[in-house]
Coordinates of N, CA and C in Angstrom, one line a residue:
X87 N 195.4 -11.0 17.5 CA 194.9 -11.1 18.8 C 195.7 -10.1 19.7
X88 N 195.0 -9.4 20.6 CA 195.6 -8.5 21.6 C 196.2 -9.3 22.7
X89 N 197.4 -9.0 23.1 CA 198.0 -9.7 24.2 C 198.1 -8.7 25.4
X90 N 197.6 -9.3 26.5 CA 197.7 -8.6 27.8 C 198.8 -9.1 28.6
X91 N 199.6 -8.2 29.2 CA 200.7 -8.6 30.1 C 200.5 -8.0 31.4
X92 N 201.1 -8.6 32.4 CA 200.9 -8.2 33.8 C 202.2 -7.9 34.4
X93 N 202.3 -6.8 35.2 CA 203.5 -6.4 35.8 C 203.2 -6.0 37.3
X94 N 204.2 -6.1 38.1 CA 204.0 -5.7 39.5 C 203.7 -4.2 39.6
X95 N 202.9 -3.8 40.6 CA 202.5 -2.4 40.7 C 203.6 -1.6 41.3
X96 N 203.9 -0.5 40.7 CA 204.9 0.4 41.1 C 204.2 1.7 41.7
X97 N 204.9 2.6 42.3 CA 204.3 3.8 42.8 C 203.7 4.6 41.6
X98 N 204.4 4.7 40.5 CA 204.0 5.5 39.4 C 202.7 4.8 38.8
X99 N 202.6 3.5 38.7 CA 201.4 2.8 38.2 C 200.3 2.9 39.2
X100 N 200.6 2.9 40.5 CA 199.6 3.0 41.5 C 198.9 4.4 41.4
X101 N 199.6 5.4 41.2 CA 199.1 6.8 41.1 C 198.3 6.8 39.8
X102 N 198.8 6.3 38.7 CA 198.1 6.3 37.4 C 196.8 5.6 37.5
X103 N 196.8 4.4 38.2 CA 195.6 3.6 38.3 C 194.6 4.3 39.2
X104 N 195.0 5.0 40.2 CA 194.1 5.7 41.1 C 193.4 6.9 40.3
X105 N 194.0 7.3 39.2 CA 193.4 8.4 38.4 C 192.3 7.8 37.5
X106 N 192.1 6.5 37.4 CA 191.1 6.0 36.5 C 189.7 6.5 37.0
X107 N 188.9 6.9 36.1 CA 187.6 7.4 36.4 C 186.5 6.6 35.7
X108 N 185.6 6.0 36.5 CA 184.6 5.1 36.0 C 183.3 5.8 36.0
X109 N 182.5 5.5 34.9 CA 181.2 6.1 34.8 C 180.1 5.2 35.5
X110 N 179.0 5.9 35.9 CA 178.0 5.1 36.5 C 177.6 3.9 35.7
X111 N 177.3 2.8 36.2 CA 177.0 2.6 37.7 C 178.3 2.1 38.4
X112 N 179.5 2.2 37.8 CA 180.7 1.7 38.4 C 181.5 2.8 39.1
X113 N 180.9 4.0 39.2 CA 181.6 5.2 39.7 C 181.9 5.1 41.2
X114 N 181.3 4.1 41.9 CA 181.7 3.9 43.3 C 183.1 3.3 43.4
X115 N 183.7 2.9 42.3 CA 185.1 2.5 42.3 C 186.1 3.6 42.2
X116 N 185.6 4.8 41.9 CA 186.5 6.0 41.8 C 187.0 6.3 43.2
X117 N 188.3 6.4 43.3 CA 189.0 6.6 44.6 C 189.9 7.8 44.5
X118 N 190.2 8.4 45.7 CA 191.1 9.6 45.7 C 192.5 9.1 45.6
X119 N 193.3 10.0 45.0 CA 194.7 9.8 44.9 C 195.3 10.4 46.2
X120 N 195.6 9.6 47.2 CA 196.2 10.0 48.4 C 197.2 8.9 48.9
X121 N 197.9 9.3 49.9 CA 199.0 8.4 50.4 C 198.4 7.0 50.9
X122 N 197.3 7.0 51.5 CA 196.7 5.8 52.0 C 196.4 4.8 50.8
X123 N 195.7 5.4 49.8 CA 195.4 4.6 48.6 C 196.6 4.1 47.8
X124 N 197.6 5.0 47.7 CA 198.8 4.5 47.1 C 199.5 3.4 47.9
X125 N 199.5 3.6 49.2 CA 200.1 2.5 50.0 C 199.4 1.2 49.8
X126 N 198.1 1.2 49.8 CA 197.3 0.0 49.5 C 197.7 -0.7 48.2
X127 N 197.8 0.2 47.1 CA 198.1 -0.4 45.8 C 199.5 -1.0 45.8
X128 N 200.4 -0.6 46.7 CA 201.7 -1.1 46.8 C 201.9 -2.2 47.8
X129 N 200.8 -2.7 48.4 CA 200.9 -3.7 49.4 C 201.2 -5.2 48.9
X130 N 201.4 -5.3 47.6 CA 201.7 -6.6 47.1 C 200.5 -7.4 46.5
X131 N 199.3 -6.8 46.7 CA 198.1 -7.5 46.3 C 197.6 -7.0 44.9
X132 N 198.2 -5.9 44.4 CA 197.7 -5.3 43.1 C 198.7 -5.6 42.0
X133 N 198.2 -5.9 40.8 CA 199.0 -6.2 39.7 C 198.5 -5.3 38.5
X134 N 199.4 -4.7 37.8 CA 199.0 -3.8 36.6 C 198.9 -4.6 35.4
X135 N 197.9 -4.3 34.5 CA 197.6 -5.0 33.3 C 197.9 -4.0 32.1
X136 N 198.6 -4.5 31.1 CA 199.1 -3.7 30.0 C 198.7 -4.3 28.7
X137 N 198.4 -3.5 27.7 CA 198.4 -3.9 26.3 C 199.6 -3.1 25.7
X138 N 200.6 -3.7 25.2 CA 201.8 -3.0 24.8 C 202.3 -2.2 25.9
X139 N 202.5 -0.9 25.7 CA 203.1 0.0 26.8 C 201.9 0.7 27.5
X140 N 200.7 0.4 27.2 CA 199.6 1.1 27.8 C 199.0 0.4 29.0
X141 N 198.9 1.1 30.1 CA 198.2 0.6 31.3 C 196.7 0.6 31.0
X142 N 196.1 -0.6 31.1 CA 194.7 -0.7 30.7 C 193.8 -1.1 31.9
X143 N 194.4 -1.5 33.0 CA 193.7 -1.9 34.2 C 194.6 -2.5 35.2
X144 N 194.0 -3.1 36.2 CA 194.7 -3.8 37.2 C 193.8 -4.8 37.9
X145 N 194.4 -5.7 38.7 CA 193.6 -6.6 39.5 C 194.2 -6.7 40.8
X146 N 193.4 -7.1 41.8 CA 194.0 -7.3 43.1 C 193.4 -8.6 43.7
X147 N 194.1 -9.1 44.7 CA 193.7 -10.4 45.4 C 193.7 -10.1 46.9
X148 N 193.2 -11.0 47.6 CA 193.2 -10.9 49.1 C 192.1 -9.9 49.5
X149 N 192.3 -9.4 50.8 CA 191.3 -8.5 51.4 C 191.0 -7.3 50.5
X150 N 192.0 -6.8 49.8 CA 191.8 -5.6 48.9 C 190.8 -5.9 47.8
X151 N 190.6 -7.2 47.4 CA 189.7 -7.5 46.3 C 188.2 -7.6 46.7
X152 N 188.0 -7.6 48.0 CA 186.6 -7.7 48.5 C 185.7 -6.5 48.1
X153 N 184.6 -6.8 47.6 CA 183.6 -5.8 47.1 C 182.5 -5.6 48.2
X154 N 182.1 -4.4 48.4 CA 181.0 -4.2 49.3 C 179.7 -4.9 48.9
X155 N 179.6 -5.2 47.6 CA 178.4 -5.9 47.1 C 178.6 -7.4 47.0
X156 N 179.8 -7.8 47.3 CA 180.1 -9.3 47.3 C 180.3 -9.8 45.9
X157 N 180.5 -9.0 44.9 CA 180.7 -9.4 43.6 C 181.9 -8.7 43.0
X158 N 182.5 -9.3 42.0 CA 183.7 -8.7 41.4 C 183.4 -7.9 40.2
X159 N 183.6 -6.6 40.4 CA 183.4 -5.6 39.3 C 184.6 -4.8 39.1
X160 N 185.8 -5.4 39.3 CA 187.0 -4.7 39.2 C 187.2 -4.0 37.9
X161 N 188.2 -3.2 37.7 CA 188.4 -2.5 36.5 C 188.7 -3.4 35.2
X162 N 188.5 -4.7 35.3 CA 188.7 -5.5 34.1 C 187.7 -5.0 33.1
X163 N 186.7 -4.3 33.4 CA 185.8 -3.7 32.4 C 186.6 -2.8 31.4
X164 N 187.6 -2.2 31.9 CA 188.5 -1.4 31.0 C 189.2 -2.4 30.0
X165 N 189.6 -3.5 30.5 CA 190.2 -4.5 29.6 C 189.2 -4.9 28.5
X166 N 188.0 -5.2 28.9 CA 186.9 -5.6 27.9 C 186.7 -4.5 26.9
X167 N 186.7 -3.2 27.4 CA 186.5 -2.1 26.4 C 187.6 -2.0 25.4
X168 N 188.9 -2.2 25.8 CA 190.0 -2.2 24.9 C 189.9 -3.3 23.9
X169 N 189.5 -4.5 24.3 CA 189.5 -5.6 23.4 C 188.3 -5.7 22.5
X170 N 187.3 -4.9 22.8 CA 186.1 -4.9 21.9 C 186.4 -4.4 20.5

């Protein structure tokens, strides 16, 4: 069984997670790597997800987790792909 661990978001992880690139139809989650987005990832609402030493995704809570569609389509799809 694959074990997923969660760690606080760091600046390095924030930048790495901002580099994730999603394919359609989830490509609206692709965001720029800039100071504003890094700052948001470091506001305490983001948590990094790992399998072993590999960053596989993240989740967030609070206002940052709100989706314009009103549904949760966060990068947990990356976790599902890893576990398949």
